[in-house]
Coordinates of C-alpha atoms in Angstrom, one line a residue:
X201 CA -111.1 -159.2 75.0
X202 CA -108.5 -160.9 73.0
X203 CA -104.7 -159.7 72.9
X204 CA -102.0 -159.5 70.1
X205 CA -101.3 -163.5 71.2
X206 CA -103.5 -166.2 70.7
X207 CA -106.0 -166.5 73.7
X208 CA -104.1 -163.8 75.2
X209 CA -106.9 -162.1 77.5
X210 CA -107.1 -158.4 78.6
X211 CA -109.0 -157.0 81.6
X212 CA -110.6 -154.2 80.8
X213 CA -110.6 -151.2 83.2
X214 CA -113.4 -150.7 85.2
X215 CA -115.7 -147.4 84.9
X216 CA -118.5 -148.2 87.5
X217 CA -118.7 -150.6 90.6
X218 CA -121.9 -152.7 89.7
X219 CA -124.5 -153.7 92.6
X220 CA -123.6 -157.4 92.3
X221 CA -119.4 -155.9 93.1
X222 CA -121.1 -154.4 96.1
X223 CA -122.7 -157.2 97.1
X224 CA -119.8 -159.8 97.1
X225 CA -118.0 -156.8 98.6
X226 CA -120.5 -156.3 101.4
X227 CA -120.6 -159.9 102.0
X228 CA -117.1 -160.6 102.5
X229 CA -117.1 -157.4 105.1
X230 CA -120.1 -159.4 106.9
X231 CA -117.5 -162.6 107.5
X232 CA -115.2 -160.1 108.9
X233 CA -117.5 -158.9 111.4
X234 CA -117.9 -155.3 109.9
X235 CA -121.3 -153.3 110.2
X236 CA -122.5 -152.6 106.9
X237 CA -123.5 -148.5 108.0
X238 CA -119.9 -148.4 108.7
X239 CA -118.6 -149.4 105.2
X240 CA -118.0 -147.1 102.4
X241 CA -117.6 -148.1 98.8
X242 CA -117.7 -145.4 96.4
X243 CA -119.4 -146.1 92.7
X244 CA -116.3 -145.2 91.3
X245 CA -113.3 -147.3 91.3
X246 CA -109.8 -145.8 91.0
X247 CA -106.1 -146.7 90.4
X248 CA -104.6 -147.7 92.6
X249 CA -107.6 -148.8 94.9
X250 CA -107.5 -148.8 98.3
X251 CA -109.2 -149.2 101.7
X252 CA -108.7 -147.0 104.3
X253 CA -109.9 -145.3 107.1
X254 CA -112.1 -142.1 107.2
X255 CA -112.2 -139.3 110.0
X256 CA -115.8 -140.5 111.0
X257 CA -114.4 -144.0 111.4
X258 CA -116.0 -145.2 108.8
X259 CA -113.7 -147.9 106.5
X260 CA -114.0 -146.7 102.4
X261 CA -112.9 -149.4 100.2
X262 CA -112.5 -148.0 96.6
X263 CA -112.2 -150.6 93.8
X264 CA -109.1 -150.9 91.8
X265 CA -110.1 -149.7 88.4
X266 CA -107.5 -152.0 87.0
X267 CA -107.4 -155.0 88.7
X268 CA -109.9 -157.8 87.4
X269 CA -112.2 -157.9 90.0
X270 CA -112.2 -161.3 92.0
X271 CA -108.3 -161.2 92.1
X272 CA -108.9 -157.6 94.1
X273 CA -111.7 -159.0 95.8
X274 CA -109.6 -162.3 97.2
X275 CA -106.8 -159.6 98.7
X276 CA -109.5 -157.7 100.5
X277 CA -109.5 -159.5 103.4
X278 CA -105.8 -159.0 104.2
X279 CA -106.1 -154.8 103.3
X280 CA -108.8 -154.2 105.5
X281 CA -107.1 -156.5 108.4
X282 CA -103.8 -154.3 107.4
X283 CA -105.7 -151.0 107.8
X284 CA -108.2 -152.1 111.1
X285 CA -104.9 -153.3 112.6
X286 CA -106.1 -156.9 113.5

């Protein structure tokens, strides 16, 4: 979408994660040596997102809503190291 400014480009937020977002999602959780049964990634993204830690030990990463997509996706790595404590 194109802003007030020429070229000016706008992210639009994000109603539904899409199975290709999964995928590159799962796939970066594979590099990090994460079980795919013990991921969580809800269909629904938020704002903020976030990645945490559930009581059954499970890690849910929720997609910012917000964010464009790949620039949330490259800071993944870093949260879920953050939250794993590694």
């Amino acid at each position: 979408m194109i802003g007030p400014l020429a070229g000016e480009r706008r992210v639009m937020p994000l109603d539904v994660v899409s199975f290709h977002q999964i995928s590159r999602i799962l796939e970066l959780t594979d590099r990090l040596g994460l079980h795919r049964e013990w991921v969580e990634i809800p269909l629904s993204p938020a704002s903020p997102g976030a990645v945490r830690t559930l009581p059954n030990g499970k890690l849910e990463i929720v997609v910012d809503a917000d964010q464009p997509f790949d620039q949330w996706l490259d800071s993944l790595p870093a949260r879920i190291k953050e939250v794993r404590g590694i």
